[in-house]
XYZ file of C-alpha atoms in Angstrom:
463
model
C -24.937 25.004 -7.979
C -24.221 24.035 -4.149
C -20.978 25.417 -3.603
C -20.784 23.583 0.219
C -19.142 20.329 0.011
C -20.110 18.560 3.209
C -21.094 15.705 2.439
C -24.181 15.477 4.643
C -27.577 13.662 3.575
C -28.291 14.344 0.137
C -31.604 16.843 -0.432
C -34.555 14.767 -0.021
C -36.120 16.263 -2.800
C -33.623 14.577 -5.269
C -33.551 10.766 -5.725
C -30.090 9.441 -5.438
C -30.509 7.574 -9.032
C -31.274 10.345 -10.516
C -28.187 13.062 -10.820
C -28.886 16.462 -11.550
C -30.876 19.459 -9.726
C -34.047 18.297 -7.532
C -37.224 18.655 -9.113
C -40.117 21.190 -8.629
C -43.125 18.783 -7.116
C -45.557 19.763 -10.264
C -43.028 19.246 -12.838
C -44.520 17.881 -15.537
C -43.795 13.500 -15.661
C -43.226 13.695 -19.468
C -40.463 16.583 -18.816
C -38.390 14.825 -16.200
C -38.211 11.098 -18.808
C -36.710 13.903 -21.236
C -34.234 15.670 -18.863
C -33.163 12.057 -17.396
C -32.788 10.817 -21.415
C -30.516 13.919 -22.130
C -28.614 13.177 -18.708
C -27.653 9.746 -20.167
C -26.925 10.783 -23.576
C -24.594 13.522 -21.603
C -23.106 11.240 -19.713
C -22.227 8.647 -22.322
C -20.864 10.939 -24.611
C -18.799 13.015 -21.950
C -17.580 9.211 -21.096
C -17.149 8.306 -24.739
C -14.921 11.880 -25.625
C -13.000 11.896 -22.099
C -11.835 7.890 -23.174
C -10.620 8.556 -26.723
C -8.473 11.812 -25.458
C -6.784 9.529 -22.690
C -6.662 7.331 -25.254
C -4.971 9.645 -28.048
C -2.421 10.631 -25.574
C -1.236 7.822 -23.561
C -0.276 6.297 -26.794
C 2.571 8.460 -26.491
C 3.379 7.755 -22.699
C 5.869 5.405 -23.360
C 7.985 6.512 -26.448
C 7.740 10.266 -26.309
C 10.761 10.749 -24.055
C 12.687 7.679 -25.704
C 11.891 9.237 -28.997
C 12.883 12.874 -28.366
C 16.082 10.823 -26.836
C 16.814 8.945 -29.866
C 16.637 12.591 -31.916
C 19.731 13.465 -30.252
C 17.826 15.407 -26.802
C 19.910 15.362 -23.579
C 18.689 15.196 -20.049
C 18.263 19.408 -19.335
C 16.805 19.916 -22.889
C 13.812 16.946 -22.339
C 12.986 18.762 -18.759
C 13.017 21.779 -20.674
C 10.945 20.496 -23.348
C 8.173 19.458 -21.056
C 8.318 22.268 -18.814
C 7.540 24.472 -22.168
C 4.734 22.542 -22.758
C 2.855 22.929 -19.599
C 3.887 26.931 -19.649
C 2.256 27.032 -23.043
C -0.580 24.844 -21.601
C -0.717 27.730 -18.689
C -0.138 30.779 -20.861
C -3.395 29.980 -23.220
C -5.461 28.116 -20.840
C -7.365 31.974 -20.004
C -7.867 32.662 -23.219
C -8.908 29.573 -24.741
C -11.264 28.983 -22.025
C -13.017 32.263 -22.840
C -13.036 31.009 -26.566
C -14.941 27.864 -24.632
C -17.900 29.565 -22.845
C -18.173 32.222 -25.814
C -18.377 29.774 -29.051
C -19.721 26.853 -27.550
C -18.175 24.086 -25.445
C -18.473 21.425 -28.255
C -16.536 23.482 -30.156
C -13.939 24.551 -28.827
C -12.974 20.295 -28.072
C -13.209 19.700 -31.596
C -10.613 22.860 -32.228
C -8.624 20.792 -29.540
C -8.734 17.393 -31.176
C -7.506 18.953 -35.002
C -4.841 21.295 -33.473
C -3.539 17.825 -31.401
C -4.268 15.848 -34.501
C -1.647 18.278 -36.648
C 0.583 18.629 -33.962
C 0.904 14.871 -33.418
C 1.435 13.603 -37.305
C 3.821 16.120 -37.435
C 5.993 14.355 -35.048
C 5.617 11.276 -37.051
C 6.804 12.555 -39.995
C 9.986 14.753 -39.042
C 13.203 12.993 -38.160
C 14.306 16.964 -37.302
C 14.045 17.659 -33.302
C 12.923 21.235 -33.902
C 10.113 20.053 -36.279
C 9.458 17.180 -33.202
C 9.347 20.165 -30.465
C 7.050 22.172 -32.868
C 4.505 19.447 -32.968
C 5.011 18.601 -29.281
C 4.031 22.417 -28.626
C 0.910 22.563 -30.999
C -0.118 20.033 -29.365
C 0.139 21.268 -25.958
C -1.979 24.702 -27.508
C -4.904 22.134 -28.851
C -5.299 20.393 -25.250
C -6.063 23.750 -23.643
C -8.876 24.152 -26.191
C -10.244 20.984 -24.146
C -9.775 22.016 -20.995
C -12.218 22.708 -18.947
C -14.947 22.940 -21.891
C -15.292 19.151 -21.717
C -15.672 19.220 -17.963
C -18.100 22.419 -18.193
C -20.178 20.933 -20.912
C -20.761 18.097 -19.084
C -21.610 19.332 -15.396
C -23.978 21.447 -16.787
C -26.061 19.505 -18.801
C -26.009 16.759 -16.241
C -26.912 19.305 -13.284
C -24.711 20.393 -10.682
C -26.952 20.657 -7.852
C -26.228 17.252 -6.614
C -22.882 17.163 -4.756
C -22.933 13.348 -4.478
C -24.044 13.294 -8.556
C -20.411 15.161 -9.551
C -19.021 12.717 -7.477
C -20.534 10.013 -9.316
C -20.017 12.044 -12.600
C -16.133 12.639 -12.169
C -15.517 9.146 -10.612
C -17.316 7.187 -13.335
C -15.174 9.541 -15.748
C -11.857 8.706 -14.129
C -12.520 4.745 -15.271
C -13.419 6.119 -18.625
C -10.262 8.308 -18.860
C -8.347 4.893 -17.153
C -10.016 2.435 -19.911
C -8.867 4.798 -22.436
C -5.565 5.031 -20.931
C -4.440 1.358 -20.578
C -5.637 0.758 -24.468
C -3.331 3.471 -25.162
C -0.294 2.851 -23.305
C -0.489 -0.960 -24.497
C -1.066 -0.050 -28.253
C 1.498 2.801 -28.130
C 4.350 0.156 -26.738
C 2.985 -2.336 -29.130
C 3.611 0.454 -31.835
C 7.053 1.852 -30.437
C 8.443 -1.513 -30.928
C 7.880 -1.431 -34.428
C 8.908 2.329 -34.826
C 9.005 5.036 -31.900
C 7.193 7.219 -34.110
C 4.681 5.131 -35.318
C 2.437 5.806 -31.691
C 2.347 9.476 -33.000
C 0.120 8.866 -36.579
C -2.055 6.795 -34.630
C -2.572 9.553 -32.304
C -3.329 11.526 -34.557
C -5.546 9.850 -36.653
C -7.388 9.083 -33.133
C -7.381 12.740 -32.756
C -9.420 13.401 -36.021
C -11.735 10.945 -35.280
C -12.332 12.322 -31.610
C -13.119 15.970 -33.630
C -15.680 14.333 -35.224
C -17.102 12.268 -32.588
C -17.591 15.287 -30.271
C -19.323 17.402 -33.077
C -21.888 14.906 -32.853
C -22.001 13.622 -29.330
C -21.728 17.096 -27.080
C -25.328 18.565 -27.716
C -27.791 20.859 -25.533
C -30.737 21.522 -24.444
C -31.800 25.224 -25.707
C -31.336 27.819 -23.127
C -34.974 29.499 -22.426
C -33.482 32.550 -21.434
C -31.715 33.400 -24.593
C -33.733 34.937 -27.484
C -33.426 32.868 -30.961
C -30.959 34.967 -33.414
C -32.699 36.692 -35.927
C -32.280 35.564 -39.358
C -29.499 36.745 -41.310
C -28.350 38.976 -38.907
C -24.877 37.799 -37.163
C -22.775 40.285 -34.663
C -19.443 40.523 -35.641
C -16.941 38.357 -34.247
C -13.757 40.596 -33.015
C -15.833 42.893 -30.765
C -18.043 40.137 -29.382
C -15.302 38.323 -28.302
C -13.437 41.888 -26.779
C -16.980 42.179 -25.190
C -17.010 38.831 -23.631
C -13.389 38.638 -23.018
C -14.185 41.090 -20.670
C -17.279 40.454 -19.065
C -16.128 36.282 -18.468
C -12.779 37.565 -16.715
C -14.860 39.980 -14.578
C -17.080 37.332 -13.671
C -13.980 35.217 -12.967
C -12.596 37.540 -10.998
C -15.445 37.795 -8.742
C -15.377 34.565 -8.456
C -12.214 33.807 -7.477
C -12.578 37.295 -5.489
C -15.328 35.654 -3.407
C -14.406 32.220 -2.427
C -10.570 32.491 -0.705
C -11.307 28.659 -0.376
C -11.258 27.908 -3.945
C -8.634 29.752 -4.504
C -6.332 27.833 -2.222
C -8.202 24.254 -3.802
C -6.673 25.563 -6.867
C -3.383 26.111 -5.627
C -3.262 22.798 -3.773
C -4.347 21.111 -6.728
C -1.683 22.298 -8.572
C 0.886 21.352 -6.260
C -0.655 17.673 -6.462
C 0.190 18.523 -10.385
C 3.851 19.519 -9.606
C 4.700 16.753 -7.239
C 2.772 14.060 -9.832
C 4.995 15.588 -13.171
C 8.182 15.111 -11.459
C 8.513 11.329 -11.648
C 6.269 11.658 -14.507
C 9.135 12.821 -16.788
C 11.658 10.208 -15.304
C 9.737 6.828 -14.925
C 10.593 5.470 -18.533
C 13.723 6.148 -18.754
C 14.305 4.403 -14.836
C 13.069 1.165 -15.591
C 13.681 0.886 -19.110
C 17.328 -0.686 -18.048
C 15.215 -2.568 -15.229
C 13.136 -4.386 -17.700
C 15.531 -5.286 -20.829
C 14.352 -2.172 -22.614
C 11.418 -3.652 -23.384
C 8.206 -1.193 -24.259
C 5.729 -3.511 -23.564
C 6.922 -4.268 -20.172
C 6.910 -0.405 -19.502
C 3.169 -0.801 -21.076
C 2.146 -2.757 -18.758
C 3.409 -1.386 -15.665
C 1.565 1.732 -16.665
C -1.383 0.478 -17.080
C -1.536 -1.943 -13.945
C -2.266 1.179 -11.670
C -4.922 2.208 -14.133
C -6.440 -0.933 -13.941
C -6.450 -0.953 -10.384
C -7.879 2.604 -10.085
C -11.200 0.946 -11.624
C -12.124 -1.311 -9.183
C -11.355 1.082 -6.279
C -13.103 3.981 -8.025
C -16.206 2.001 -7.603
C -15.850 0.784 -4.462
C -15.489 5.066 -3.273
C -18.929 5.237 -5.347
C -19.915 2.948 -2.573
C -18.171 4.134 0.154
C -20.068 7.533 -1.026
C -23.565 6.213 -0.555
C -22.692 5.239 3.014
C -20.382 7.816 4.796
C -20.401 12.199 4.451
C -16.816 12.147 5.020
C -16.301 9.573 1.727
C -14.868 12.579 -0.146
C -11.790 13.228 2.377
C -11.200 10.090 3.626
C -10.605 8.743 0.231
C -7.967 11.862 -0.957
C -6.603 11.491 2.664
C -5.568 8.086 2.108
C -4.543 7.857 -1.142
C -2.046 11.016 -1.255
C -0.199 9.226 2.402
C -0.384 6.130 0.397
C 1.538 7.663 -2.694
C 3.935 9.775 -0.865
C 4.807 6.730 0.632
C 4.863 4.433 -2.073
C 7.338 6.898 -3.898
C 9.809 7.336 -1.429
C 9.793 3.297 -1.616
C 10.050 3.109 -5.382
C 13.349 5.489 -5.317
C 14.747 3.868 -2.080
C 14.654 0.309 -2.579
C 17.077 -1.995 -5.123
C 14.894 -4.759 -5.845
C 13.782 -3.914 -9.313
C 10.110 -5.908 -8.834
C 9.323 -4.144 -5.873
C 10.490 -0.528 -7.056
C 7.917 -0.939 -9.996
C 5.221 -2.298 -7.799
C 5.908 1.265 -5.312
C 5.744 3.100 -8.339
C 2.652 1.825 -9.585
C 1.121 2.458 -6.545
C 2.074 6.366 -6.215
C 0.373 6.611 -10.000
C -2.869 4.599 -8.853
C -3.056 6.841 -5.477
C -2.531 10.275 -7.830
C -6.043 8.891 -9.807
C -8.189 8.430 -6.789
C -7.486 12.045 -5.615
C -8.704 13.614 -8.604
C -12.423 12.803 -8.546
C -13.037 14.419 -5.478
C -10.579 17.371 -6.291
C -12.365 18.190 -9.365
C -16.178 17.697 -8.001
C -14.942 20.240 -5.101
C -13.917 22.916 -7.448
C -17.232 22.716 -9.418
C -19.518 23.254 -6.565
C -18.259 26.203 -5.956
C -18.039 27.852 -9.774
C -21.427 29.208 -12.089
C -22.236 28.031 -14.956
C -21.721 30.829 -16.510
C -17.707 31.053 -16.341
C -17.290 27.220 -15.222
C -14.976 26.696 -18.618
C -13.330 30.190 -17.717
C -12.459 29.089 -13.726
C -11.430 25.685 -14.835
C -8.799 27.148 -17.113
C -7.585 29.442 -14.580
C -7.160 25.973 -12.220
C -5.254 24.513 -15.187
C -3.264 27.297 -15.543
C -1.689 27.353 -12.218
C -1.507 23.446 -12.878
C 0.670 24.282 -15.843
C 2.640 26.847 -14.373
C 3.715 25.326 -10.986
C 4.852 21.885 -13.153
C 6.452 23.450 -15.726
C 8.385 25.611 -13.002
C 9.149 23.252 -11.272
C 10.334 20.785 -14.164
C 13.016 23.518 -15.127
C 13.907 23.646 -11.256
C 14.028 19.718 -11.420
C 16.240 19.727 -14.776
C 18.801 22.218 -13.625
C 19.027 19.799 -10.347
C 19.085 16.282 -12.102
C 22.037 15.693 -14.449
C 20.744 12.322 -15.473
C 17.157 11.231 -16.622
C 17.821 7.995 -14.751
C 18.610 9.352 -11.091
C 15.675 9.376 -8.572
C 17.975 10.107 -5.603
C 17.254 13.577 -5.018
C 14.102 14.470 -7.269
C 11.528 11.241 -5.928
C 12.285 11.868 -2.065
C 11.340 15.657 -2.338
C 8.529 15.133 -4.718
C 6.475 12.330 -2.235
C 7.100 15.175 0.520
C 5.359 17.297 -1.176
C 2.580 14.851 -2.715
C 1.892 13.852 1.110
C 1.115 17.466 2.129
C -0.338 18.935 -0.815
C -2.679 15.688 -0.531
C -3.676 16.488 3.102
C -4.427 20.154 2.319
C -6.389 19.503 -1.142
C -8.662 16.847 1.461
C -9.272 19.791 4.275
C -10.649 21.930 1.516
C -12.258 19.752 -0.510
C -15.235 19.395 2.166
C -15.203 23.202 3.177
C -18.178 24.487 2.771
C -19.183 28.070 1.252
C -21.075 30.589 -0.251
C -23.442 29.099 -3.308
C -22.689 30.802 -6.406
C -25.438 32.288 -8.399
C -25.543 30.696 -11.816
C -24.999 33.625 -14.346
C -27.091 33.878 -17.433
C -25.101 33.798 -20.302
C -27.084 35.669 -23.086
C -25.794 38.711 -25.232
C -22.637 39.134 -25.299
C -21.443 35.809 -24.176
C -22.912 33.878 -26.667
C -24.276 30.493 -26.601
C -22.634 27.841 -23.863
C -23.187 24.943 -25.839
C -23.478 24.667 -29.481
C -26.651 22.485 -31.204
C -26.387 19.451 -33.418
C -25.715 20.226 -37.062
């Protein structure tokens, strides 16, 4: 993969409709109509999966913190809640990503969707708020099985030669994850005015669905390089996975070793994280008393900016095709747009105009992350991509949840934006600006690692 993300003339060898690595001249006609079906069978699915999980979880974006509320929660314990889910998030995103590139992508999502499908019901069903925080916890543990290994899977099977074709990839995702999003924050408030629980079975349910869906949608092509297993022979698990455990954080660590510019895109991601969680935790419990307490109003205010991040996702498709600084311009304005959108949403009195400032800062978060995300995978090998992408979501998890307890010991009341809003569009504006000088850095190309032996398969075939 090209790890240098200027975003100069693509290769002339590889046609702009067609994503994925360029082509050797005698390649055989009949081979590239198969690689180009598989790309769009990739694609779909990786579209299809990456909808329903936005889906599954934004049902819950409106009543989770009025529901851990009406259990009896106060201000410092919700903070604290959250914050303990994004450590957990952090704490298992290493190992679970190893788990990813040594079982199979494919199946480590499908662990994801049943441990979020258990961990969700389980909230509908308990009226007890340490039964609720157990199930908001397991929960937390099956997205990390996702992490990453949805985003590997995908790059890889597509190609990820093609800087302008991740671009494409991750932005065409983004209105997938936003469709997905809007149908779930609508249906959730629809459900929460029935029941604030009642957002959590249907989660769930979607959950166990999305298992399935991915068993059959995430296949592979067969890796050349990797002998077939012989029959009825099967290495034992427990020092396979020591072996590999191992070997992938080696890898890793050479990585991360070798590219100081990576490194620091991960940390300014995750500050882009931090600054993003802050309001995050607050924003339905500051305009529930602005709108009547009504869920679907709260809905719909959620999903505006969603909505909005569609039709200016494609238009930076276009703006892609036409300009090689597309990929900086596009984070550069957006993160000075939300920092200052934020500050307006906690300064101003006018209830209207507060929600229309805050709907911009969440629209201006979604049009960073494309780029962010396509800049980390040029520079990472296929070989550890689930493995590196964990370690990015780990420092995601850990700077938010840090900072959460930082921003619950500081904020007595749920409702007060005075002091927590100001600070975190500060830091949104200059975490934006530094994520947008790296993000077109170029560097050295890593070396895609094979992954037989001990690592096991990447992807796992079709029953």
């Amino acid at each position: 993969m090209t790890s240098g993300t200027s975003r100069g003339p693509e290769d002339e060898s590889t046609s702009p409709a067609s994503p994925g690595p360029p082509w050797p001249a005698d390649q055989d006609p009949a081979d590239r109509v198969s690689h180009a079906g598989h790309v769009d069978r990739v694609r779909r699915g990786y579209l299809l999966v990456s909808g329903l999980d936005y889906f599954a979880d934004m049902l819950l974006t409106v009543t989770s913190v009025l529901l851990l509320q009406s259990l009896g929660m106060g201000s410092g314990a919700v903070f604290a809640l959250i914050a303990a889910v994004w450590i957990v998030e952090g704490v298992s995103e290493i190992p679970t990503g190893v788990l990813a590139d040594l079982l199979g992508r494919r199946t480590s999502v499908a662990i994801s969707f049943v441990l979020r499908a258990v961990g969700y019901s389980v909230l509908f069903f308990s009226g007890s708020v340490y039964i609720a925080a157990a199930g908001v916890l397991l929960s937390a543990l099956g997205g990390t099985f996702a992490s990453g290994a949805l985003e590997a899977w995908a790059v890889d099977e597509t190609g990820a030669k093609d800087p302008s074709g991740l671009d494409r990839l991750f932005a065409q995702g983004k209105i997938a994850e936003n469709a997905g999003l809007v149908l779930g924050t609508l249906t959730g408030a629809a459900l929460g005015t029935l029941d604030l629980a009642l957002p959590q079975i249907v989660a769930g349910l979607t959950c166990a669905l999305a298992a399935v869906l991915s068993l059959r949608l995430m296949t592979g092509r067969p890796d050349p390089d990797r002998p077939p297993a012989a029959p009825g022979r099967r290495e034992a698990f427990a020092p396979r996975l020591r072996e590999s455990f191992g070997e992938v954080m080696t890898g890793t660590r050479l990585t991360l070793r070798g590219d100081k510019v990576l490194i620091a895109l991960i940390l300014a991601a995750a500050l882009l994280w931090l600054f993003r969680g802050i309001p995050g935790v607050q924003w339905t419990v500051v305009y529930e008393g602005l709108v009547g307490g009504n869920l679907l109003v709260l809905g719909a205010m959620r999903s505006v900016g969603s909505l909005l991040e569609i039709p200016l996702l494609g238009w930076t498709l276009s703006l892609q095709k036409r300009r090689a600084s597309a990929r900086r311009t596009v984070i550069v304005t957006a993160s000075t747009a939300g920092a200052l959108a934020l500050v307006c949403a906690a300064a101003v009195k006018e209830p209207a105009l507060s929600i229309v400032c805050y709907v911009c800062f969440s629209t201006a978060f979604g049009l960073c992350m494309p780029g962010v995300r396509a800049a980390m995978n040029e520079r990472i090998d296929s070989g550890h991509r689930a493995t590196v992408l964990s370690v990015a979501s780990l420092f995601n998890s850990l700077f938010t949840g840090g900072g959460l307890i930082l921003t619950g010991l500081a904020v007595g009341d749920l409702g007060s934006t005075a002091l927590a809003w100001p600070l975190a569009a500060a830091g949104f504006g200059v975490a934006g600006l530094w994520v947008a000088s790296l993000a077109v850095r170029p560097g050295t190309a890593p070396t895609t690692t094979s992954t037989t032996g001990s690592t096991g398969p990447q992807e796992v075939r079709a029953p």
